[in-house]
PDB file of C-alpha atoms in Angstrom:
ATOM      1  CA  UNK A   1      -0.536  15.134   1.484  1.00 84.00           C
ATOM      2  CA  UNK A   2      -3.582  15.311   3.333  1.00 88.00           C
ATOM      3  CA  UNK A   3      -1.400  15.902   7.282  1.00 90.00           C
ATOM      4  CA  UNK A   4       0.403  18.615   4.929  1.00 92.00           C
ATOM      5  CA  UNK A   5      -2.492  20.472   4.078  1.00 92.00           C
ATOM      6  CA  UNK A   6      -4.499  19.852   7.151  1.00 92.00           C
ATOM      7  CA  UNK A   7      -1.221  21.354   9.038  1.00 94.00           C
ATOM      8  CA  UNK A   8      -1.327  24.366   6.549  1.00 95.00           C
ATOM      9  CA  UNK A   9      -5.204  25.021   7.629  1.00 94.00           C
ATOM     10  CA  UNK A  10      -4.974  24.600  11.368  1.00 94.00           C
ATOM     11  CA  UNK A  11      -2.092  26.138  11.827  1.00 93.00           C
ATOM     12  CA  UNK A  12      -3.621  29.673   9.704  1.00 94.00           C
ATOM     13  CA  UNK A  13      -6.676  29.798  11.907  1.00 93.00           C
ATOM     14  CA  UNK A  14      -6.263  31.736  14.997  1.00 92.00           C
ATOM     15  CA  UNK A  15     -10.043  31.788  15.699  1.00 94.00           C
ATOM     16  CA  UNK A  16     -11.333  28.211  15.048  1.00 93.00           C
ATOM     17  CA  UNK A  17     -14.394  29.120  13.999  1.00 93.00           C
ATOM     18  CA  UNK A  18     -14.501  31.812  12.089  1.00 93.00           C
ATOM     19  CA  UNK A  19     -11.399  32.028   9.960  1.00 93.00           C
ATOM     20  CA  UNK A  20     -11.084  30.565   6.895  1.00 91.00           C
ATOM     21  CA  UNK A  21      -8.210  28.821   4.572  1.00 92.00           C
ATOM     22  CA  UNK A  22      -9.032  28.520   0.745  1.00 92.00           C
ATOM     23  CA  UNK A  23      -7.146  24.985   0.682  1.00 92.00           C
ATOM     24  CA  UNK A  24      -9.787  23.592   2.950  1.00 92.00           C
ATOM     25  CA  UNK A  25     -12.543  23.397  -0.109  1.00 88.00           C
ATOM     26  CA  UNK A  26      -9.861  22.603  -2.408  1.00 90.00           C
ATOM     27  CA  UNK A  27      -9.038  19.546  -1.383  1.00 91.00           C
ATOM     28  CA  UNK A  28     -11.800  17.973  -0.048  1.00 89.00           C
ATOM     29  CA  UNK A  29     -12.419  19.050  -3.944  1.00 89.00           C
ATOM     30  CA  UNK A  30      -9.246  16.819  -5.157  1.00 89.00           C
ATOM     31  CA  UNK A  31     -10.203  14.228  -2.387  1.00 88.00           C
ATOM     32  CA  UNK A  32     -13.695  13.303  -3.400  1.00 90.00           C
ATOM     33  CA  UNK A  33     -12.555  11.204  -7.188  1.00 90.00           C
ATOM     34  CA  UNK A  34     -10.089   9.680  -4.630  1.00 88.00           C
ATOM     35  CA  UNK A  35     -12.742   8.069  -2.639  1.00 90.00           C
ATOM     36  CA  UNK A  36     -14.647   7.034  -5.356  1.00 91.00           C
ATOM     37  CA  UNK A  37     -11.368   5.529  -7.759  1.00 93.00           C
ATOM     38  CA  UNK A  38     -10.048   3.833  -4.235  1.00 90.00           C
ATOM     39  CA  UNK A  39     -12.805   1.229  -4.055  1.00 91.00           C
ATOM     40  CA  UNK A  40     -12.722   0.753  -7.875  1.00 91.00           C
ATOM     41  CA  UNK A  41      -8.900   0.362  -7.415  1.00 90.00           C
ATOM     42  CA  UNK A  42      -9.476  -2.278  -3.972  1.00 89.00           C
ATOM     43  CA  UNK A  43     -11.795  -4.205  -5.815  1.00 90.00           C
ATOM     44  CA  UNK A  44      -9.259  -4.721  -9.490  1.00 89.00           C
ATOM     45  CA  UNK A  45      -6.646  -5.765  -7.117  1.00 86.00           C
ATOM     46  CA  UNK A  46      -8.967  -8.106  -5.387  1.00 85.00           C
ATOM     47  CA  UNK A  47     -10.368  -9.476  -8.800  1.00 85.00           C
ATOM     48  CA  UNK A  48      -6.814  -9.907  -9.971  1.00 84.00           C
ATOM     49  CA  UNK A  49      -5.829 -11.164  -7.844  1.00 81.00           C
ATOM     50  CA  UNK A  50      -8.160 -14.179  -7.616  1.00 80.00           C
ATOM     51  CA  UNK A  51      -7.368 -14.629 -11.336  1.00 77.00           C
ATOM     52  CA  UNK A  52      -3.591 -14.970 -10.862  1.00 74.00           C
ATOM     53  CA  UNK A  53      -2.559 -17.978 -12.304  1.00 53.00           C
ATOM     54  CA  UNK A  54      -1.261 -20.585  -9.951  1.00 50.00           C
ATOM     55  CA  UNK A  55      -2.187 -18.455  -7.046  1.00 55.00           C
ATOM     56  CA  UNK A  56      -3.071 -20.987  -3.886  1.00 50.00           C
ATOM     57  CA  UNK A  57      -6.261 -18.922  -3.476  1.00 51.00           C
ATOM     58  CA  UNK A  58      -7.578 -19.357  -7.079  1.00 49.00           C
ATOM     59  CA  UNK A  59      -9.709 -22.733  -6.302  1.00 50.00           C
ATOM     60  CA  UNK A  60     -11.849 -20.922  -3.868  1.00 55.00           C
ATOM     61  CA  UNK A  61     -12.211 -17.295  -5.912  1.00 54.00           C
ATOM     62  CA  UNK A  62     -15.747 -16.491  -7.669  1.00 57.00           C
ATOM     63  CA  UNK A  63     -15.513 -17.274 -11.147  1.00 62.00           C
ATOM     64  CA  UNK A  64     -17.792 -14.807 -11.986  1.00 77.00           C
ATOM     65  CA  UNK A  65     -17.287 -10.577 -11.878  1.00 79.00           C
ATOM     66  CA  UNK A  66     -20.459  -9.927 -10.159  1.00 81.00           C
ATOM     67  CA  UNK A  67     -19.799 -13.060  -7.500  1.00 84.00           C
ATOM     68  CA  UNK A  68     -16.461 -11.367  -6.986  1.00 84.00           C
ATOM     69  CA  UNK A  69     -17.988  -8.061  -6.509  1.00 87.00           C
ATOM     70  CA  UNK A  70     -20.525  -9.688  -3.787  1.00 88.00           C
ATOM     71  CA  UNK A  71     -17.564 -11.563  -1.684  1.00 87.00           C
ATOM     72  CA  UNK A  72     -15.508  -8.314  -2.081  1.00 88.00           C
ATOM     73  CA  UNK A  73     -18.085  -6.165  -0.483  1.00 89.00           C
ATOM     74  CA  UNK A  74     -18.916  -8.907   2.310  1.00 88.00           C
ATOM     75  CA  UNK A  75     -14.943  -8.639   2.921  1.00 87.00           C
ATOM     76  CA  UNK A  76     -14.709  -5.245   2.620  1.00 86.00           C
ATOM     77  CA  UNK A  77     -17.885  -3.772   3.977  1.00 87.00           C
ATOM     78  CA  UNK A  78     -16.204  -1.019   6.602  1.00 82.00           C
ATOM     79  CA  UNK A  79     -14.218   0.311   4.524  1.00 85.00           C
ATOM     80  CA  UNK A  80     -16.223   0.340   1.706  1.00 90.00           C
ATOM     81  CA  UNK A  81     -18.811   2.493   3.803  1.00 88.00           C
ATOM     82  CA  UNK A  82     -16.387   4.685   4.789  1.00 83.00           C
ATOM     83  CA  UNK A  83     -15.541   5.772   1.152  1.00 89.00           C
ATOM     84  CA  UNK A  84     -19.203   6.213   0.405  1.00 91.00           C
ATOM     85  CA  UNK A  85     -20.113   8.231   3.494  1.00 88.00           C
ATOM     86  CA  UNK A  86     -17.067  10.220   2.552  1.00 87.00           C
ATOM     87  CA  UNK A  87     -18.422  10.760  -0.697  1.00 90.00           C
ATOM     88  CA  UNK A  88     -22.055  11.488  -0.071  1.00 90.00           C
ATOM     89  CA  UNK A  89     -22.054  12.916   3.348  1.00 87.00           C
ATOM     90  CA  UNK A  90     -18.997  14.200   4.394  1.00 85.00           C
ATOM     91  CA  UNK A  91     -17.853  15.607   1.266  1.00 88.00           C
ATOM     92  CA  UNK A  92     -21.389  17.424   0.998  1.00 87.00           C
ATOM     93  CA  UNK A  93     -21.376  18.676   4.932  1.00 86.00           C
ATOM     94  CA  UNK A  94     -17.727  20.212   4.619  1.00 86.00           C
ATOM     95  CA  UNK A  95     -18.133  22.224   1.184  1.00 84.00           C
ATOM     96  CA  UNK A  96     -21.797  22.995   1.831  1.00 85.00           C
ATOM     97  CA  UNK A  97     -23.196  22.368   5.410  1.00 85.00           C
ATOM     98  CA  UNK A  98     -20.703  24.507   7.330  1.00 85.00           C
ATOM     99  CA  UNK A  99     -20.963  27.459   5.263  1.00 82.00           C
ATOM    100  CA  UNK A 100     -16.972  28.385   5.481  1.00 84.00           C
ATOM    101  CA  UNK A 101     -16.666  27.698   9.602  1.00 89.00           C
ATOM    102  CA  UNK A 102     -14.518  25.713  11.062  1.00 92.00           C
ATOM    103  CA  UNK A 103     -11.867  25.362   8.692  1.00 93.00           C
ATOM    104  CA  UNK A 104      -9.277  24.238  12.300  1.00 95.00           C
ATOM    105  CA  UNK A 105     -11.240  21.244  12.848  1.00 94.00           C
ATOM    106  CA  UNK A 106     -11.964  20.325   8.954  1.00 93.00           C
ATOM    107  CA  UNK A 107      -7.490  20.767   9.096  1.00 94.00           C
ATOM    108  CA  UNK A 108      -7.148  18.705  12.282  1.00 94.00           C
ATOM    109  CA  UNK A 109      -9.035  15.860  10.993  1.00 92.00           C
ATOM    110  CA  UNK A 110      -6.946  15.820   7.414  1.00 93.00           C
ATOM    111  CA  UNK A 111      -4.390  15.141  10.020  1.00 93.00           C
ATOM    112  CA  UNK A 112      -5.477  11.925  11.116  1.00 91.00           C
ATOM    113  CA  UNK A 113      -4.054  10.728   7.599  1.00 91.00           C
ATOM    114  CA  UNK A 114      -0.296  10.520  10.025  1.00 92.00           C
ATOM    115  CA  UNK A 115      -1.151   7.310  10.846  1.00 91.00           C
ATOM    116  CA  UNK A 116      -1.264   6.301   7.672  1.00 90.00           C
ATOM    117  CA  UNK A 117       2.116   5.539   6.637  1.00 92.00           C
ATOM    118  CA  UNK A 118       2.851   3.314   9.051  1.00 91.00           C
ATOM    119  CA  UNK A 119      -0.318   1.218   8.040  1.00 89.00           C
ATOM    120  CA  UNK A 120       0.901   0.710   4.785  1.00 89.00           C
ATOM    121  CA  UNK A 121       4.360  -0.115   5.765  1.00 92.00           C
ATOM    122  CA  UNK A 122       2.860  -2.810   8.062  1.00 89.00           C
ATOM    123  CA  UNK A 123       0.667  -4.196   5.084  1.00 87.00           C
ATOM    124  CA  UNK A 124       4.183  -4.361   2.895  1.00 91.00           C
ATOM    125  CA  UNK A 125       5.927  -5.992   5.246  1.00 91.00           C
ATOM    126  CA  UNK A 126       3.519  -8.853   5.208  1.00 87.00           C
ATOM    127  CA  UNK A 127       3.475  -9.129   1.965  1.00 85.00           C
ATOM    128  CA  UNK A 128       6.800  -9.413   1.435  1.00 90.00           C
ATOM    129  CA  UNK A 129       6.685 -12.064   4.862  1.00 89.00           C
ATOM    130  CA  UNK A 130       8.570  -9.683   6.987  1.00 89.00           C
ATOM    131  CA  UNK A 131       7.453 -10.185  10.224  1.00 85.00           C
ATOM    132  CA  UNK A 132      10.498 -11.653  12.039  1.00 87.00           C
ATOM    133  CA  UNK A 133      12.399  -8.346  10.889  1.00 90.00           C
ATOM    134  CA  UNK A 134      13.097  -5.540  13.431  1.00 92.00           C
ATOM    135  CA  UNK A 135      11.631  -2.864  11.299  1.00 93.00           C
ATOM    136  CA  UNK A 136       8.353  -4.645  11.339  1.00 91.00           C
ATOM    137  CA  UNK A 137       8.044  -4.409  15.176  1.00 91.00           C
ATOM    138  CA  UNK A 138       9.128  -0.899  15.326  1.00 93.00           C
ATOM    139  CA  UNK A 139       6.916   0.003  12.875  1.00 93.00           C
ATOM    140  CA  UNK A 140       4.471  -1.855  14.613  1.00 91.00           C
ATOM    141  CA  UNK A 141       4.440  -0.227  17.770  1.00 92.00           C
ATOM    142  CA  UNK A 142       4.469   3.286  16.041  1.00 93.00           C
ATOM    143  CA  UNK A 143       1.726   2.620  14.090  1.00 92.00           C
ATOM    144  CA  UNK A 144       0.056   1.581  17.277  1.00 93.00           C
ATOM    145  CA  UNK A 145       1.049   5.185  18.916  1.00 94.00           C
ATOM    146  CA  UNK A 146       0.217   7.334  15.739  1.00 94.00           C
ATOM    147  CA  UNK A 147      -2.925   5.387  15.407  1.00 94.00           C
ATOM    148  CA  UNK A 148      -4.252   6.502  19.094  1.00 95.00           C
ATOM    149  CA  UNK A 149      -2.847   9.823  18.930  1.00 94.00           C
ATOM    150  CA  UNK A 150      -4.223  10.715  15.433  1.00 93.00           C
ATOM    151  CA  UNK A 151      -7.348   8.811  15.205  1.00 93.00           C
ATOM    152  CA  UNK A 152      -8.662   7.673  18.582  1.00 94.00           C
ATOM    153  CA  UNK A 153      -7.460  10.823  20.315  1.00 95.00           C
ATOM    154  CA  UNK A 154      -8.286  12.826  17.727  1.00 94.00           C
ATOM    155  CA  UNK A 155     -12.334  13.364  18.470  1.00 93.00           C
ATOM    156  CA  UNK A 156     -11.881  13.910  22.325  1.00 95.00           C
ATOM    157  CA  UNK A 157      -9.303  16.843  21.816  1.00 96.00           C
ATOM    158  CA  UNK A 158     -11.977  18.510  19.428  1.00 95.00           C
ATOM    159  CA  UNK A 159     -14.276  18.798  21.760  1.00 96.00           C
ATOM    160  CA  UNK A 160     -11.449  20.051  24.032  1.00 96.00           C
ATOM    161  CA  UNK A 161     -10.057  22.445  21.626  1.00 96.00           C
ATOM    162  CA  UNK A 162     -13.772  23.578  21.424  1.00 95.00           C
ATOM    163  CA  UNK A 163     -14.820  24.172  25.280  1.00 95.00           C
ATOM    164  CA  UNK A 164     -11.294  26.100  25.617  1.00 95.00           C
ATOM    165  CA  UNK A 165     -12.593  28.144  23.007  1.00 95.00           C
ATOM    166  CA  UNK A 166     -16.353  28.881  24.146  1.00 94.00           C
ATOM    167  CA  UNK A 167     -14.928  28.888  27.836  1.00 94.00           C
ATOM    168  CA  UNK A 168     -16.930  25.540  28.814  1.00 93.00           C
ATOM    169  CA  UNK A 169     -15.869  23.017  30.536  1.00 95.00           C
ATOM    170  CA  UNK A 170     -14.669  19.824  28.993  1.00 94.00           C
ATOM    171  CA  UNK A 171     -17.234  17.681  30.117  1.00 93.00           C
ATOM    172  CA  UNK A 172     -20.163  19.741  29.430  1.00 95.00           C
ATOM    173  CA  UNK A 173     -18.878  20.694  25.713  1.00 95.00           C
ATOM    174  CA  UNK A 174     -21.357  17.164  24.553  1.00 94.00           C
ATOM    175  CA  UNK A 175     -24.155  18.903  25.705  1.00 94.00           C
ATOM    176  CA  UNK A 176     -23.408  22.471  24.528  1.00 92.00           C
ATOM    177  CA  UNK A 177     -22.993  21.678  20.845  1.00 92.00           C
ATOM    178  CA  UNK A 178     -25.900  20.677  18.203  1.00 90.00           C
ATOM    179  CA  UNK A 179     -26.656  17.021  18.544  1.00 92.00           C
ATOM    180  CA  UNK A 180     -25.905  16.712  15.002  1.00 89.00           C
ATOM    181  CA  UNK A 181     -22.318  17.292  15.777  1.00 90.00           C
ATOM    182  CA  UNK A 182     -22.423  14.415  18.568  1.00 93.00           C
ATOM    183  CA  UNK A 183     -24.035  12.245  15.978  1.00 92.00           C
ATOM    184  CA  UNK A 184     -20.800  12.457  13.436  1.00 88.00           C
ATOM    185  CA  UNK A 185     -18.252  12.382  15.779  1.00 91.00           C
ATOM    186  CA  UNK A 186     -19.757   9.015  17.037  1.00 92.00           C
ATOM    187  CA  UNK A 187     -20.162   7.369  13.576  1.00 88.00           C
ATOM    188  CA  UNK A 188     -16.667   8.678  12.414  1.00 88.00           C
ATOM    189  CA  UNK A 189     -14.872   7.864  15.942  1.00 91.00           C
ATOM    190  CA  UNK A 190     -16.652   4.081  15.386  1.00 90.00           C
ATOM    191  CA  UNK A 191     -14.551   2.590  12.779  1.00 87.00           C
ATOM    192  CA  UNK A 192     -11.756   4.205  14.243  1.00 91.00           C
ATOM    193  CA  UNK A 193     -12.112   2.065  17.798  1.00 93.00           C
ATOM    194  CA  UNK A 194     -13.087  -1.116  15.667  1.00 91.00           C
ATOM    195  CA  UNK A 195      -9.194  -0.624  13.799  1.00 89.00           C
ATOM    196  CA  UNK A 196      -7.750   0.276  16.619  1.00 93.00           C
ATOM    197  CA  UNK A 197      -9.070  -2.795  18.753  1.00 93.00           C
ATOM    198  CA  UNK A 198      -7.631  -4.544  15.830  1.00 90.00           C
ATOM    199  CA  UNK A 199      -4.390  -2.984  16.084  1.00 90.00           C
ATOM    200  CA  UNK A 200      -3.953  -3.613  19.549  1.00 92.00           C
ATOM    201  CA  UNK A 201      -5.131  -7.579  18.884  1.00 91.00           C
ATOM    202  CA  UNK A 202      -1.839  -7.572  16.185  1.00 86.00           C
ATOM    203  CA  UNK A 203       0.858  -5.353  19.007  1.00 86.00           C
ATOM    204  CA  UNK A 204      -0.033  -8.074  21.346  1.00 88.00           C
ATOM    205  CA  UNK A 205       0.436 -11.349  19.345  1.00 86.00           C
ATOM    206  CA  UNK A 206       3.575  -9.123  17.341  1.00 81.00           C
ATOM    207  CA  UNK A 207       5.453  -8.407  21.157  1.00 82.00           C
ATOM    208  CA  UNK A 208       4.632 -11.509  22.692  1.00 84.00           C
ATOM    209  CA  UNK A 209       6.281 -13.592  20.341  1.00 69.00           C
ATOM    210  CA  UNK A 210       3.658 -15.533  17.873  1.00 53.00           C
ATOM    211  CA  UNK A 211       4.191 -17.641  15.369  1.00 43.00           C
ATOM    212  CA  UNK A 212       4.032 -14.652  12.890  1.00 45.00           C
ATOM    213  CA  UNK A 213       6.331 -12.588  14.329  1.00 41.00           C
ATOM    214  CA  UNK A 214       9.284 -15.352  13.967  1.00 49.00           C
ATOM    215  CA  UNK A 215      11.660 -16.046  11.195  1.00 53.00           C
ATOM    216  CA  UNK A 216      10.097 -18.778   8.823  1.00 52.00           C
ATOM    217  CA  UNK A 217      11.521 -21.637   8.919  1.00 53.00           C
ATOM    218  CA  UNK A 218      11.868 -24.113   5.789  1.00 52.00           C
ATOM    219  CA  UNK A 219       9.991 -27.349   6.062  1.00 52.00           C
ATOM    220  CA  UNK A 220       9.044 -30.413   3.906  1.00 48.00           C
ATOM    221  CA  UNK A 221       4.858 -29.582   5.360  1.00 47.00           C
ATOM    222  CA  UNK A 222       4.955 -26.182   3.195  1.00 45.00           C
ATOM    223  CA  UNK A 223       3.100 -27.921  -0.033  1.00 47.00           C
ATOM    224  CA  UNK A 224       0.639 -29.718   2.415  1.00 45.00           C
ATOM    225  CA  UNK A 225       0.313 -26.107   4.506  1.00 44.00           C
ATOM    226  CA  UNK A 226      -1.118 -24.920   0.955  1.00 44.00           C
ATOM    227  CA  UNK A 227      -3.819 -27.606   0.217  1.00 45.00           C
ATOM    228  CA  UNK A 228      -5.238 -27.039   3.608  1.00 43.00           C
ATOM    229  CA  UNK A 229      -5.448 -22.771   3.194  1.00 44.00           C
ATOM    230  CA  UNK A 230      -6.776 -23.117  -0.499  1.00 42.00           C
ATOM    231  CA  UNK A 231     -10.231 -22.640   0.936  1.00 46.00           C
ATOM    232  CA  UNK A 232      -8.826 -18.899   1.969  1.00 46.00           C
ATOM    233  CA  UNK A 233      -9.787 -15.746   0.573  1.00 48.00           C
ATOM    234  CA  UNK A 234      -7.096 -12.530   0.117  1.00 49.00           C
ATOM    235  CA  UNK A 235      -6.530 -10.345   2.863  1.00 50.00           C
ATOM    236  CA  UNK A 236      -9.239  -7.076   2.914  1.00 50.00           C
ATOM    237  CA  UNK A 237      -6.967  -4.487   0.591  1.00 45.00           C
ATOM    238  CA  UNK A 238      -6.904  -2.107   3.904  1.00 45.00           C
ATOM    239  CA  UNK A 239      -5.088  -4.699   5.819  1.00 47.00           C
ATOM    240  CA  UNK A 240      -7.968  -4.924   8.519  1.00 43.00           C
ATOM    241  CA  UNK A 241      -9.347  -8.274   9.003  1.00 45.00           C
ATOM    242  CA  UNK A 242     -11.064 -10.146  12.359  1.00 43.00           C
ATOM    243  CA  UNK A 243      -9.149 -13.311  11.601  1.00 43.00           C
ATOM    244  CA  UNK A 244      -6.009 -13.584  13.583  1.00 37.00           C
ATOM    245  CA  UNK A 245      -3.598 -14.754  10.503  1.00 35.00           C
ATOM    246  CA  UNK A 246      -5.415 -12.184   8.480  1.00 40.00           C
ATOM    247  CA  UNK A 247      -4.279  -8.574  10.358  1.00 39.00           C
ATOM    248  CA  UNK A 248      -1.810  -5.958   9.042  1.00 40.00           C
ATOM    249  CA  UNK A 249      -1.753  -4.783  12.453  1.00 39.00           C
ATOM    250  CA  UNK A 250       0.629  -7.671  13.820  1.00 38.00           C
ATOM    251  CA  UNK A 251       2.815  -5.720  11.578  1.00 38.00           C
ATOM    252  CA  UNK A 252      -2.540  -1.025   9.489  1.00 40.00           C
ATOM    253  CA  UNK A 253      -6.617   2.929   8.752  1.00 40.00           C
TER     254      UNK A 253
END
């Protein structure tokens, strides 16, 4: 939804600056209660799932609602910052700040939502312990392409789009625009390089044949393989995680 109507914008504007599209304020409108229901939504399924019955997990979970909200912020700390900065900066910068200009780049960067798909899919597939399958790798590598294309790409041909516009050259467009302008594309492109770092960790292990990319194989060891992971926490709900058996990216933001 959001690629659609970031499409819809950028494609409208013939001057990048000054013209406007009404659906550009409308949904960052609808977007905002999205933000802010998507970590109360992360953190149920996290709680829940702690509390499954039976789950292998359930020795080492917080027994406790405000414990669980503690470990679930340690775990999910980037991404939980991202929703808030959506929310109290971002959200107030495009409706307010900008004062209707710029509506091409506000549509470009709904964009970067393409790579989305193809995270999810890769999170799915590990649920469902389908990393030996065919469709796992392919999705893998094109969640690898869509995420450098749409998100680490994405910042760099700005500020190209930009100097073509004003007639400057690429390199010189950093120091042409307000440094407030440098400032957010660095603390937006951050996460971004962090993920994708993380994506290209999980491509490499995924085409170079690791353990998780082969077929499971049934073995007498599985109950003993569960004693020694109960000490293990869920997965981060985005998929992203530094530990190596942990990333949706070996299939993920």
């Amino acid at each position: 939804m959001a690629s659609s109507a970031g499409y819809i914008i950028a494609s409208s504007c013939e001057d990048i600056i000054e013209d406007q599209h009404w659906l550009t304020s409308a949904y960052i409108m609808f977007a905002v209660p999205y933000f802010v229901y998507d970590i109360y939504a992360m953190f149920m399924c996290y709680w829940y799932k702690l509390r499954v019955k039976g789950h292998e997990e359930a020795s080492a979970a917080p027994q406790h609602m405000s414990s669980a909200l503690t470990s679930y912020l340690r775990r999910e700390f980037l991404m939980v910052l991202h929703h808030v900065v959506m929310v109290t900066v971002c959200f107030p910068v495009s409706v307010f700040w900008r004062q209707g200009k710029g509506d091409y780049f506000q549509g470009i960067m709904f964009m970067a939502e393409l790579s989305t798909p193809s995270v999810c899919l890769g999170k799915i597939l590990i649920q469902y312990k389908q990393q030996h399958t065919l469709l796992h790798k392919v999705n893998g590598a094109l969640m690898l392409i869509t995420f450098f294309i749409c998100r680490v790409l994405l910042f760099p041909y700005l500020y190209y789009v930009y100097g073509r516009y004003a007639s400057i050259p690429f390199h010189m467009v950093p120091f042409s625009v307000p440094w407030h302008c440098n400032l957010g594309a660095a603390l937006l492109m951050a996460p971004q390089l962090y993920w994708f770092s993380l994506i290209c960790r999980g491509a490499l292990r995924l085409f170079t044949g690791s353990s998780r990319s082969q077929r499971p194989r049934p073995n007498t060891a599985a109950p003993k393989e569960r004693q020694t992971d109960s000490g293990a926490l869920p997965q981060p709900a985005n998929g992203y995680s530094t530990r190596s058996t942990d990333h949706c990216h070996s299939n993920k933001m």
